[in-house]
Amino acid sequence: SSGINAEYGATEYDFIPNRLTVKKNDLVHVQWTGSNTHNNRNDGDDGEGTGGTDRSNIIEMGDEGANYPKTIAESKFWEHVKSLTDPSADGTDIAIGLACAGYYCSKKGT
């Protein structure tokens, strides 16, 4: 089967707003759908990644002309990020969770 873009010229995944500018002490609520496992009888697999998954991630890009993300060590964004649901999580833990769509939740791999 083909992906939605091959069948119909639609945007399958997008984030709104495409650019988000935040200031210190702003609260950003991130919410999306997807799964580490699904049983769509091969319907919904776009041939990217592991079959039966539908993952999205949030990463920091370095340069608009580049198509690869900054490493967590290069990034300054995560230095002051805090979790409201897990006060023990630091910015690196949050970056890891968002980069892998929640597959891992911290530096410990849990």
PDB file of N, CA and C in Angstrom:
ATOM      1  N   SER A   1       0.837  -1.183   0.000  1.00  0.00           N
ATOM      2  CA  SER A   1       0.000   0.000   0.000  1.00  0.00           C
ATOM      3  C   SER A   1       0.875   1.236   0.000  1.00  0.00           C
ATOM      4  N   SER A   2       0.348   2.306  -0.485  1.00  0.00           N
ATOM      5  CA  SER A   2       1.092   3.563  -0.555  1.00  0.00           C
ATOM      6  C   SER A   2       0.677   4.484   0.569  1.00  0.00           C
ATOM      7  N   GLY A   3       1.540   5.418   0.897  1.00  0.00           N
ATOM      8  CA  GLY A   3       1.220   6.399   1.923  1.00  0.00           C
ATOM      9  C   GLY A   3       0.182   7.384   1.429  1.00  0.00           C
ATOM     10  N   ILE A   4      -0.368   8.143   2.341  1.00  0.00           N
ATOM     11  CA  ILE A   4      -1.424   9.093   2.015  1.00  0.00           C
ATOM     12  C   ILE A   4      -0.956  10.129   0.991  1.00  0.00           C
ATOM     13  N   ASN A   5       0.313  10.514   1.040  1.00  0.00           N
ATOM     14  CA  ASN A   5       0.798  11.529   0.113  1.00  0.00           C
ATOM     15  C   ASN A   5       0.874  11.010  -1.312  1.00  0.00           C
ATOM     16  N   ALA A   6       1.093   9.707  -1.501  1.00  0.00           N
ATOM     17  CA  ALA A   6       1.120   9.134  -2.838  1.00  0.00           C
ATOM     18  C   ALA A   6      -0.297   9.008  -3.402  1.00  0.00           C
ATOM     19  N   GLU A   7      -1.252   8.756  -2.549  1.00  0.00           N
ATOM     20  CA  GLU A   7      -2.640   8.568  -2.972  1.00  0.00           C
ATOM     21  C   GLU A   7      -3.386   9.894  -3.098  1.00  0.00           C
ATOM     22  N   TYR A   8      -3.075  10.793  -2.208  1.00  0.00           N
ATOM     23  CA  TYR A   8      -3.800  12.057  -2.141  1.00  0.00           C
ATOM     24  C   TYR A   8      -2.819  13.106  -1.661  1.00  0.00           C
ATOM     25  N   GLY A   9      -2.700  14.199  -2.335  1.00  0.00           N
ATOM     26  CA  GLY A   9      -1.713  15.226  -1.999  1.00  0.00           C
ATOM     27  C   GLY A   9      -2.018  15.932  -0.688  1.00  0.00           C
ATOM     28  N   ALA A  10      -1.884  15.214   0.404  1.00  0.00           N
ATOM     29  CA  ALA A  10      -2.222  15.762   1.713  1.00  0.00           C
ATOM     30  C   ALA A  10      -0.991  15.752   2.615  1.00  0.00           C
ATOM     31  N   THR A  11      -1.002  16.595   3.604  1.00  0.00           N
ATOM     32  CA  THR A  11       0.050  16.584   4.616  1.00  0.00           C
ATOM     33  C   THR A  11      -0.332  15.571   5.671  1.00  0.00           C
ATOM     34  N   GLU A  12       0.511  14.574   5.845  1.00  0.00           N
ATOM     35  CA  GLU A  12       0.193  13.520   6.803  1.00  0.00           C
ATOM     36  C   GLU A  12       0.548  13.929   8.220  1.00  0.00           C
ATOM     37  N   TYR A  13       1.713  14.544   8.393  1.00  0.00           N
ATOM     38  CA  TYR A  13       2.147  14.969   9.715  1.00  0.00           C
ATOM     39  C   TYR A  13       2.603  16.414   9.640  1.00  0.00           C
ATOM     40  N   ASP A  14       2.210  17.198  10.600  1.00  0.00           N
ATOM     41  CA  ASP A  14       2.627  18.593  10.638  1.00  0.00           C
ATOM     42  C   ASP A  14       2.502  19.083  12.069  1.00  0.00           C
ATOM     43  N   PHE A  15       3.219  20.115  12.374  1.00  0.00           N
ATOM     44  CA  PHE A  15       3.142  20.743  13.686  1.00  0.00           C
ATOM     45  C   PHE A  15       2.685  22.170  13.499  1.00  0.00           C
ATOM     46  N   ILE A  16       1.823  22.615  14.378  1.00  0.00           N
ATOM     47  CA  ILE A  16       1.323  23.976  14.304  1.00  0.00           C
ATOM     48  C   ILE A  16       1.521  24.621  15.658  1.00  0.00           C
ATOM     49  N   PRO A  17       2.142  25.758  15.720  1.00  0.00           N
ATOM     50  CA  PRO A  17       2.734  26.508  14.612  1.00  0.00           C
ATOM     51  C   PRO A  17       4.031  25.849  14.141  1.00  0.00           C
ATOM     52  N   ASN A  18       4.395  26.092  12.881  1.00  0.00           N
ATOM     53  CA  ASN A  18       5.628  25.532  12.340  1.00  0.00           C
ATOM     54  C   ASN A  18       6.857  26.122  13.022  1.00  0.00           C
ATOM     55  N   ARG A  19       6.754  27.352  13.469  1.00  0.00           N
ATOM     56  CA  ARG A  19       7.820  27.997  14.240  1.00  0.00           C
ATOM     57  C   ARG A  19       7.220  28.454  15.563  1.00  0.00           C
ATOM     58  N   LEU A  20       7.895  28.132  16.613  1.00  0.00           N
ATOM     59  CA  LEU A  20       7.409  28.509  17.928  1.00  0.00           C
ATOM     60  C   LEU A  20       8.516  29.244  18.652  1.00  0.00           C
ATOM     61  N   THR A  21       8.229  30.448  19.056  1.00  0.00           N
ATOM     62  CA  THR A  21       9.186  31.240  19.827  1.00  0.00           C
ATOM     63  C   THR A  21       8.679  31.304  21.257  1.00  0.00           C
ATOM     64  N   VAL A  22       9.502  30.857  22.185  1.00  0.00           N
ATOM     65  CA  VAL A  22       9.116  30.873  23.587  1.00  0.00           C
ATOM     66  C   VAL A  22      10.140  31.670  24.380  1.00  0.00           C
ATOM     67  N   LYS A  23       9.662  32.226  25.460  1.00  0.00           N
ATOM     68  CA  LYS A  23      10.530  32.978  26.361  1.00  0.00           C
ATOM     69  C   LYS A  23      10.677  32.201  27.659  1.00  0.00           C
ATOM     70  N   LYS A  24      11.669  32.551  28.410  1.00  0.00           N
ATOM     71  CA  LYS A  24      11.874  31.919  29.705  1.00  0.00           C
ATOM     72  C   LYS A  24      10.588  32.035  30.521  1.00  0.00           C
ATOM     73  N   ASN A  25      10.224  30.971  31.185  1.00  0.00           N
ATOM     74  CA  ASN A  25       9.025  30.844  32.023  1.00  0.00           C
ATOM     75  C   ASN A  25       7.739  30.647  31.230  1.00  0.00           C
ATOM     76  N   ASP A  26       7.794  30.564  29.881  1.00  0.00           N
ATOM     77  CA  ASP A  26       6.611  30.195  29.107  1.00  0.00           C
ATOM     78  C   ASP A  26       6.342  28.710  29.314  1.00  0.00           C
ATOM     79  N   LEU A  27       5.084  28.317  29.284  1.00  0.00           N
ATOM     80  CA  LEU A  27       4.695  26.916  29.390  1.00  0.00           C
ATOM     81  C   LEU A  27       4.231  26.450  28.008  1.00  0.00           C
ATOM     82  N   VAL A  28       4.803  25.368  27.531  1.00  0.00           N
ATOM     83  CA  VAL A  28       4.413  24.803  26.247  1.00  0.00           C
ATOM     84  C   VAL A  28       3.867  23.405  26.517  1.00  0.00           C
ATOM     85  N   HIS A  29       2.634  23.179  26.130  1.00  0.00           N
ATOM     86  CA  HIS A  29       1.998  21.864  26.275  1.00  0.00           C
ATOM     87  C   HIS A  29       2.147  21.144  24.944  1.00  0.00           C
ATOM     88  N   VAL A  30       2.816  20.002  24.955  1.00  0.00           N
ATOM     89  CA  VAL A  30       3.052  19.222  23.744  1.00  0.00           C
ATOM     90  C   VAL A  30       2.143  18.002  23.776  1.00  0.00           C
ATOM     91  N   GLN A  31       1.427  17.799  22.684  1.00  0.00           N
ATOM     92  CA  GLN A  31       0.525  16.654  22.617  1.00  0.00           C
ATOM     93  C   GLN A  31       0.478  16.164  21.173  1.00  0.00           C
ATOM     94  N   TRP A  32       0.612  14.869  20.989  1.00  0.00           N
ATOM     95  CA  TRP A  32       0.481  14.294  19.658  1.00  0.00           C
ATOM     96  C   TRP A  32       0.035  12.860  19.788  1.00  0.00           C
ATOM     97  N   THR A  33      -0.343  12.269  18.664  1.00  0.00           N
ATOM     98  CA  THR A  33      -0.748  10.866  18.665  1.00  0.00           C
ATOM     99  C   THR A  33       0.277  10.046  17.893  1.00  0.00           C
ATOM    100  N   GLY A  34       0.252   8.782  18.091  1.00  0.00           N
ATOM    101  CA  GLY A  34       1.177   7.854  17.467  1.00  0.00           C
ATOM    102  C   GLY A  34       1.288   6.663  18.391  1.00  0.00           C
ATOM    103  N   SER A  35       2.049   5.664  17.970  1.00  0.00           N
ATOM    104  CA  SER A  35       2.156   4.496  18.827  1.00  0.00           C
ATOM    105  C   SER A  35       3.453   3.764  18.568  1.00  0.00           C
ATOM    106  N   ASN A  36       3.907   3.046  19.575  1.00  0.00           N
ATOM    107  CA  ASN A  36       5.046   2.161  19.396  1.00  0.00           C
ATOM    108  C   ASN A  36       4.609   0.849  18.777  1.00  0.00           C
ATOM    109  N   THR A  37       3.324   0.541  18.875  1.00  0.00           N
ATOM    110  CA  THR A  37       2.782  -0.664  18.236  1.00  0.00           C
ATOM    111  C   THR A  37       1.371  -0.371  17.746  1.00  0.00           C
ATOM    112  N   HIS A  38       1.033  -0.902  16.601  1.00  0.00           N
ATOM    113  CA  HIS A  38      -0.345  -0.865  16.125  1.00  0.00           C
ATOM    114  C   HIS A  38      -0.578  -2.093  15.261  1.00  0.00           C
ATOM    115  N   ASN A  39      -1.830  -2.441  15.089  1.00  0.00           N
ATOM    116  CA  ASN A  39      -2.181  -3.576  14.253  1.00  0.00           C
ATOM    117  C   ASN A  39      -3.148  -3.089  13.186  1.00  0.00           C
ATOM    118  N   ASN A  40      -2.586  -2.440  12.172  1.00  0.00           N
ATOM    119  CA  ASN A  40      -3.416  -1.909  11.083  1.00  0.00           C
ATOM    120  C   ASN A  40      -3.370  -2.814   9.855  1.00  0.00           C
ATOM    121  N   ARG A  41      -2.980  -4.067  10.032  1.00  0.00           N
ATOM    122  CA  ARG A  41      -2.884  -5.011   8.918  1.00  0.00           C
ATOM    123  C   ARG A  41      -2.077  -4.409   7.770  1.00  0.00           C
ATOM    124  N   ASN A  42      -0.911  -3.835   8.125  1.00  0.00           N
ATOM    125  CA  ASN A  42      -0.013  -3.174   7.182  1.00  0.00           C
ATOM    126  C   ASN A  42      -0.617  -1.927   6.554  1.00  0.00           C
ATOM    127  N   ASP A  43      -1.787  -1.533   7.010  1.00  0.00           N
ATOM    128  CA  ASP A  43      -2.404  -0.302   6.539  1.00  0.00           C
ATOM    129  C   ASP A  43      -1.955   0.807   7.482  1.00  0.00           C
ATOM    130  N   GLY A  44      -1.259   1.768   7.007  1.00  0.00           N
ATOM    131  CA  GLY A  44      -0.785   2.842   7.865  1.00  0.00           C
ATOM    132  C   GLY A  44       0.716   2.825   8.035  1.00  0.00           C
ATOM    133  N   ASP A  45       1.380   1.768   7.555  1.00  0.00           N
ATOM    134  CA  ASP A  45       2.839   1.767   7.531  1.00  0.00           C
ATOM    135  C   ASP A  45       3.281   2.474   6.262  1.00  0.00           C
ATOM    136  N   ASP A  46       4.105   3.486   6.409  1.00  0.00           N
ATOM    137  CA  ASP A  46       4.592   4.214   5.244  1.00  0.00           C
ATOM    138  C   ASP A  46       5.915   3.674   4.747  1.00  0.00           C
ATOM    139  N   GLY A  47       6.353   2.548   5.274  1.00  0.00           N
ATOM    140  CA  GLY A  47       7.613   1.988   4.841  1.00  0.00           C
ATOM    141  C   GLY A  47       8.818   2.671   5.456  1.00  0.00           C
ATOM    142  N   GLU A  48       8.585   3.467   6.485  1.00  0.00           N
ATOM    143  CA  GLU A  48       9.663   4.171   7.163  1.00  0.00           C
ATOM    144  C   GLU A  48       9.715   3.667   8.601  1.00  0.00           C
ATOM    145  N   GLY A  49      10.869   3.270   9.044  1.00  0.00           N
ATOM    146  CA  GLY A  49      10.996   2.776  10.406  1.00  0.00           C
ATOM    147  C   GLY A  49      10.499   1.350  10.532  1.00  0.00           C
ATOM    148  N   THR A  50      10.274   0.944  11.738  1.00  0.00           N
ATOM    149  CA  THR A  50       9.853  -0.417  12.032  1.00  0.00           C
ATOM    150  C   THR A  50       8.373  -0.587  11.714  1.00  0.00           C
ATOM    151  N   GLY A  51       8.025  -1.674  11.050  1.00  0.00           N
ATOM    152  CA  GLY A  51       6.628  -1.945  10.758  1.00  0.00           C
ATOM    153  C   GLY A  51       5.811  -2.016  12.036  1.00  0.00           C
ATOM    154  N   GLY A  52       4.574  -1.537  11.968  1.00  0.00           N
ATOM    155  CA  GLY A  52       3.704  -1.566  13.139  1.00  0.00           C
ATOM    156  C   GLY A  52       3.925  -0.423  14.097  1.00  0.00           C
ATOM    157  N   THR A  53       4.706   0.582  13.682  1.00  0.00           N
ATOM    158  CA  THR A  53       4.921   1.745  14.540  1.00  0.00           C
ATOM    159  C   THR A  53       4.471   3.002  13.818  1.00  0.00           C
ATOM    160  N   ASP A  54       4.188   3.998  14.575  1.00  0.00           N
ATOM    161  CA  ASP A  54       3.775   5.291  14.035  1.00  0.00           C
ATOM    162  C   ASP A  54       4.307   6.339  15.002  1.00  0.00           C
ATOM    163  N   ARG A  55       5.557   6.676  14.880  1.00  0.00           N
ATOM    164  CA  ARG A  55       6.207   7.546  15.858  1.00  0.00           C
ATOM    165  C   ARG A  55       6.457   8.934  15.301  1.00  0.00           C
ATOM    166  N   SER A  56       6.385   9.901  16.162  1.00  0.00           N
ATOM    167  CA  SER A  56       6.776  11.278  15.865  1.00  0.00           C
ATOM    168  C   SER A  56       7.776  11.683  16.928  1.00  0.00           C
ATOM    169  N   ASN A  57       8.593  12.668  16.622  1.00  0.00           N
ATOM    170  CA  ASN A  57       9.530  13.135  17.632  1.00  0.00           C
ATOM    171  C   ASN A  57       9.658  14.645  17.579  1.00  0.00           C
ATOM    172  N   ILE A  58      10.231  15.201  18.614  1.00  0.00           N
ATOM    173  CA  ILE A  58      10.488  16.633  18.683  1.00  0.00           C
ATOM    174  C   ILE A  58      11.968  16.797  18.984  1.00  0.00           C
ATOM    175  N   ILE A  59      12.651  17.500  18.095  1.00  0.00           N
ATOM    176  CA  ILE A  59      14.085  17.709  18.219  1.00  0.00           C
ATOM    177  C   ILE A  59      14.400  19.160  17.909  1.00  0.00           C
ATOM    178  N   GLU A  60      15.592  19.587  18.273  1.00  0.00           N
ATOM    179  CA  GLU A  60      16.033  20.937  17.939  1.00  0.00           C
ATOM    180  C   GLU A  60      16.902  20.884  16.688  1.00  0.00           C
ATOM    181  N   MET A  61      16.499  21.646  15.687  1.00  0.00           N
ATOM    182  CA  MET A  61      17.283  21.733  14.463  1.00  0.00           C
ATOM    183  C   MET A  61      18.301  22.856  14.617  1.00  0.00           C
ATOM    184  N   GLY A  62      19.465  22.675  14.015  1.00  0.00           N
ATOM    185  CA  GLY A  62      20.496  23.698  14.106  1.00  0.00           C
ATOM    186  C   GLY A  62      20.324  24.795  13.091  1.00  0.00           C
ATOM    187  N   ASP A  63      20.304  24.446  11.839  1.00  0.00           N
ATOM    188  CA  ASP A  63      20.299  25.395  10.744  1.00  0.00           C
ATOM    189  C   ASP A  63      19.147  25.040   9.821  1.00  0.00           C
ATOM    190  N   GLU A  64      18.430  26.037   9.338  1.00  0.00           N
ATOM    191  CA  GLU A  64      17.285  25.744   8.467  1.00  0.00           C
ATOM    192  C   GLU A  64      17.693  25.012   7.202  1.00  0.00           C
ATOM    193  N   GLY A  65      18.927  25.201   6.748  1.00  0.00           N
ATOM    194  CA  GLY A  65      19.383  24.541   5.539  1.00  0.00           C
ATOM    195  C   GLY A  65      19.859  23.123   5.762  1.00  0.00           C
ATOM    196  N   ALA A  66      20.033  22.722   7.006  1.00  0.00           N
ATOM    197  CA  ALA A  66      20.509  21.370   7.319  1.00  0.00           C
ATOM    198  C   ALA A  66      19.314  20.468   7.597  1.00  0.00           C
ATOM    199  N   ASN A  67      19.456  19.192   7.324  1.00  0.00           N
ATOM    200  CA  ASN A  67      18.346  18.282   7.603  1.00  0.00           C
ATOM    201  C   ASN A  67      18.698  17.287   8.688  1.00  0.00           C
ATOM    202  N   TYR A  68      19.503  17.708   9.637  1.00  0.00           N
ATOM    203  CA  TYR A  68      19.820  16.855  10.774  1.00  0.00           C
ATOM    204  C   TYR A  68      19.755  17.695  12.043  1.00  0.00           C
ATOM    205  N   PRO A  69      19.433  17.068  13.148  1.00  0.00           N
ATOM    206  CA  PRO A  69      19.246  17.823  14.391  1.00  0.00           C
ATOM    207  C   PRO A  69      20.558  18.121  15.102  1.00  0.00           C
ATOM    208  N   LYS A  70      20.471  19.069  16.018  1.00  0.00           N
ATOM    209  CA  LYS A  70      21.581  19.287  16.946  1.00  0.00           C
ATOM    210  C   LYS A  70      21.628  18.099  17.901  1.00  0.00           C
ATOM    211  N   THR A  71      22.803  17.788  18.400  1.00  0.00           N
ATOM    212  CA  THR A  71      22.871  16.787  19.457  1.00  0.00           C
ATOM    213  C   THR A  71      22.384  17.427  20.751  1.00  0.00           C
ATOM    214  N   ILE A  72      22.028  16.615  21.705  1.00  0.00           N
ATOM    215  CA  ILE A  72      21.592  17.160  22.992  1.00  0.00           C
ATOM    216  C   ILE A  72      22.724  17.950  23.629  1.00  0.00           C
ATOM    217  N   ALA A  73      23.962  17.483  23.475  1.00  0.00           N
ATOM    218  CA  ALA A  73      25.117  18.191  24.048  1.00  0.00           C
ATOM    219  C   ALA A  73      25.316  19.562  23.402  1.00  0.00           C
ATOM    220  N   GLU A  74      25.001  19.712  22.117  1.00  0.00           N
ATOM    221  CA  GLU A  74      25.148  20.996  21.423  1.00  0.00           C
ATOM    222  C   GLU A  74      24.019  21.969  21.746  1.00  0.00           C
ATOM    223  N   SER A  75      22.896  21.440  22.117  1.00  0.00           N
ATOM    224  CA  SER A  75      21.695  22.239  22.305  1.00  0.00           C
ATOM    225  C   SER A  75      21.739  23.043  23.602  1.00  0.00           C
ATOM    226  N   LYS A  76      21.269  24.254  23.527  1.00  0.00           N
ATOM    227  CA  LYS A  76      21.094  25.082  24.731  1.00  0.00           C
ATOM    228  C   LYS A  76      19.626  25.110  25.163  1.00  0.00           C
ATOM    229  N   PHE A  77      18.746  24.669  24.266  1.00  0.00           N
ATOM    230  CA  PHE A  77      17.306  24.737  24.507  1.00  0.00           C
ATOM    231  C   PHE A  77      16.892  24.003  25.772  1.00  0.00           C
ATOM    232  N   TRP A  78      17.461  22.826  26.012  1.00  0.00           N
ATOM    233  CA  TRP A  78      17.003  21.950  27.079  1.00  0.00           C
ATOM    234  C   TRP A  78      17.545  22.308  28.449  1.00  0.00           C
ATOM    235  N   GLU A  79      18.456  23.284  28.524  1.00  0.00           N
ATOM    236  CA  GLU A  79      19.094  23.621  29.802  1.00  0.00           C
ATOM    237  C   GLU A  79      18.104  24.058  30.880  1.00  0.00           C
ATOM    238  N   HIS A  80      17.044  24.741  30.497  1.00  0.00           N
ATOM    239  CA  HIS A  80      16.116  25.297  31.486  1.00  0.00           C
ATOM    240  C   HIS A  80      14.708  24.704  31.390  1.00  0.00           C
ATOM    241  N   VAL A  81      14.569  23.607  30.653  1.00  0.00           N
ATOM    242  CA  VAL A  81      13.264  22.965  30.491  1.00  0.00           C
ATOM    243  C   VAL A  81      12.972  22.113  31.717  1.00  0.00           C
ATOM    244  N   LYS A  82      11.729  22.187  32.190  1.00  0.00           N
ATOM    245  CA  LYS A  82      11.305  21.413  33.354  1.00  0.00           C
ATOM    246  C   LYS A  82      10.031  20.660  33.031  1.00  0.00           C
ATOM    247  N   SER A  83       9.838  19.558  33.692  1.00  0.00           N
ATOM    248  CA  SER A  83       8.632  18.760  33.535  1.00  0.00           C
ATOM    249  C   SER A  83       7.676  19.040  34.689  1.00  0.00           C
ATOM    250  N   LEU A  84       6.419  19.259  34.359  1.00  0.00           N
ATOM    251  CA  LEU A  84       5.416  19.429  35.412  1.00  0.00           C
ATOM    252  C   LEU A  84       4.971  18.085  35.970  1.00  0.00           C
ATOM    253  N   THR A  85       5.116  17.017  35.181  1.00  0.00           N
ATOM    254  CA  THR A  85       4.640  15.704  35.620  1.00  0.00           C
ATOM    255  C   THR A  85       5.727  14.860  36.269  1.00  0.00           C
ATOM    256  N   ASP A  86       7.014  15.201  36.036  1.00  0.00           N
ATOM    257  CA  ASP A  86       8.116  14.465  36.657  1.00  0.00           C
ATOM    258  C   ASP A  86       9.183  15.464  37.098  1.00  0.00           C
ATOM    259  N   PRO A  87       9.032  16.025  38.292  1.00  0.00           N
ATOM    260  CA  PRO A  87       9.982  17.042  38.764  1.00  0.00           C
ATOM    261  C   PRO A  87      11.425  16.562  38.846  1.00  0.00           C
ATOM    262  N   SER A  88      11.662  15.255  38.888  1.00  0.00           N
ATOM    263  CA  SER A  88      13.036  14.762  38.955  1.00  0.00           C
ATOM    264  C   SER A  88      13.709  14.739  37.577  1.00  0.00           C
ATOM    265  N   ALA A  89      12.941  14.884  36.514  1.00  0.00           N
ATOM    266  CA  ALA A  89      13.498  14.858  35.156  1.00  0.00           C
ATOM    267  C   ALA A  89      14.211  16.173  34.862  1.00  0.00           C
ATOM    268  N   ASP A  90      15.419  16.055  34.313  1.00  0.00           N
ATOM    269  CA  ASP A  90      16.110  17.276  33.894  1.00  0.00           C
ATOM    270  C   ASP A  90      15.912  17.475  32.390  1.00  0.00           C
ATOM    271  N   GLY A  91      16.492  18.538  31.853  1.00  0.00           N
ATOM    272  CA  GLY A  91      16.318  18.859  30.442  1.00  0.00           C
ATOM    273  C   GLY A  91      16.772  17.754  29.514  1.00  0.00           C
ATOM    274  N   THR A  92      17.860  17.078  29.865  1.00  0.00           N
ATOM    275  CA  THR A  92      18.346  15.976  29.021  1.00  0.00           C
ATOM    276  C   THR A  92      17.347  14.825  29.007  1.00  0.00           C
ATOM    277  N   ASP A  93      16.774  14.495  30.154  1.00  0.00           N
ATOM    278  CA  ASP A  93      15.754  13.446  30.209  1.00  0.00           C
ATOM    279  C   ASP A  93      14.567  13.796  29.307  1.00  0.00           C
ATOM    280  N   ILE A  94      14.121  15.041  29.369  1.00  0.00           N
ATOM    281  CA  ILE A  94      12.975  15.482  28.567  1.00  0.00           C
ATOM    282  C   ILE A  94      13.328  15.452  27.087  1.00  0.00           C
ATOM    283  N   ALA A  95      14.530  15.899  26.736  1.00  0.00           N
ATOM    284  CA  ALA A  95      14.973  15.882  25.337  1.00  0.00           C
ATOM    285  C   ALA A  95      14.997  14.452  24.793  1.00  0.00           C
ATOM    286  N   ILE A  96      15.480  13.517  25.581  1.00  0.00           N
ATOM    287  CA  ILE A  96      15.531  12.112  25.156  1.00  0.00           C
ATOM    288  C   ILE A  96      14.115  11.585  24.931  1.00  0.00           C
ATOM    289  N   GLY A  97      13.215  11.868  25.853  1.00  0.00           N
ATOM    290  CA  GLY A  97      11.832  11.401  25.708  1.00  0.00           C
ATOM    291  C   GLY A  97      11.148  11.949  24.469  1.00  0.00           C
ATOM    292  N   LEU A  98      11.358  13.228  24.168  1.00  0.00           N
ATOM    293  CA  LEU A  98      10.722  13.826  23.001  1.00  0.00           C
ATOM    294  C   LEU A  98      11.401  13.411  21.701  1.00  0.00           C
ATOM    295  N   ALA A  99      12.700  13.168  21.739  1.00  0.00           N
ATOM    296  CA  ALA A  99      13.422  12.770  20.526  1.00  0.00           C
ATOM    297  C   ALA A  99      13.062  11.357  20.090  1.00  0.00           C
ATOM    298  N   CYS A 100      12.686  10.494  21.038  1.00  0.00           N
ATOM    299  CA  CYS A 100      12.383   9.100  20.679  1.00  0.00           C
ATOM    300  C   CYS A 100      10.900   8.783  20.853  1.00  0.00           C
ATOM    301  N   ALA A 101      10.064   9.813  20.867  1.00  0.00           N
ATOM    302  CA  ALA A 101       8.609   9.641  20.984  1.00  0.00           C
ATOM    303  C   ALA A 101       8.214   8.870  22.235  1.00  0.00           C
ATOM    304  N   GLY A 102       8.986   9.042  23.305  1.00  0.00           N
ATOM    305  CA  GLY A 102       8.652   8.413  24.569  1.00  0.00           C
ATOM    306  C   GLY A 102       9.110   6.983  24.715  1.00  0.00           C
ATOM    307  N   TYR A 103       9.821   6.449  23.722  1.00  0.00           N
ATOM    308  CA  TYR A 103      10.307   5.071  23.829  1.00  0.00           C
ATOM    309  C   TYR A 103      11.252   4.944  25.022  1.00  0.00           C
ATOM    310  N   TYR A 104      12.119   5.940  25.192  1.00  0.00           N
ATOM    311  CA  TYR A 104      12.937   6.067  26.390  1.00  0.00           C
ATOM    312  C   TYR A 104      12.505   7.333  27.107  1.00  0.00           C
ATOM    313  N   CYS A 105      12.645   7.351  28.423  1.00  0.00           N
ATOM    314  CA  CYS A 105      12.187   8.505  29.187  1.00  0.00           C
ATOM    315  C   CYS A 105      13.300   9.229  29.923  1.00  0.00           C
ATOM    316  N   SER A 106      14.520   8.702  29.877  1.00  0.00           N
ATOM    317  CA  SER A 106      15.589   9.348  30.628  1.00  0.00           C
ATOM    318  C   SER A 106      16.949   8.847  30.167  1.00  0.00           C
ATOM    319  N   LYS A 107      17.981   9.425  30.722  1.00  0.00           N
ATOM    320  CA  LYS A 107      19.350   9.012  30.427  1.00  0.00           C
ATOM    321  C   LYS A 107      19.581   7.547  30.819  1.00  0.00           C
ATOM    322  N   LYS A 108      18.829   7.073  31.800  1.00  0.00           N
ATOM    323  CA  LYS A 108      18.972   5.683  32.266  1.00  0.00           C
ATOM    324  C   LYS A 108      18.332   4.687  31.295  1.00  0.00           C
ATOM    325  N   GLY A 109      17.580   5.186  30.336  1.00  0.00           N
ATOM    326  CA  GLY A 109      16.927   4.300  29.378  1.00  0.00           C
ATOM    327  C   GLY A 109      15.599   3.765  29.859  1.00  0.00           C
ATOM    328  N   THR A 110      15.069   4.336  30.924  1.00  0.00           N
ATOM    329  CA  THR A 110      13.783   3.865  31.454  1.00  0.00           C
ATOM    330  C   THR A 110      12.659   4.789  31.062  1.00  0.00           C
TER     331      THR A 110
END
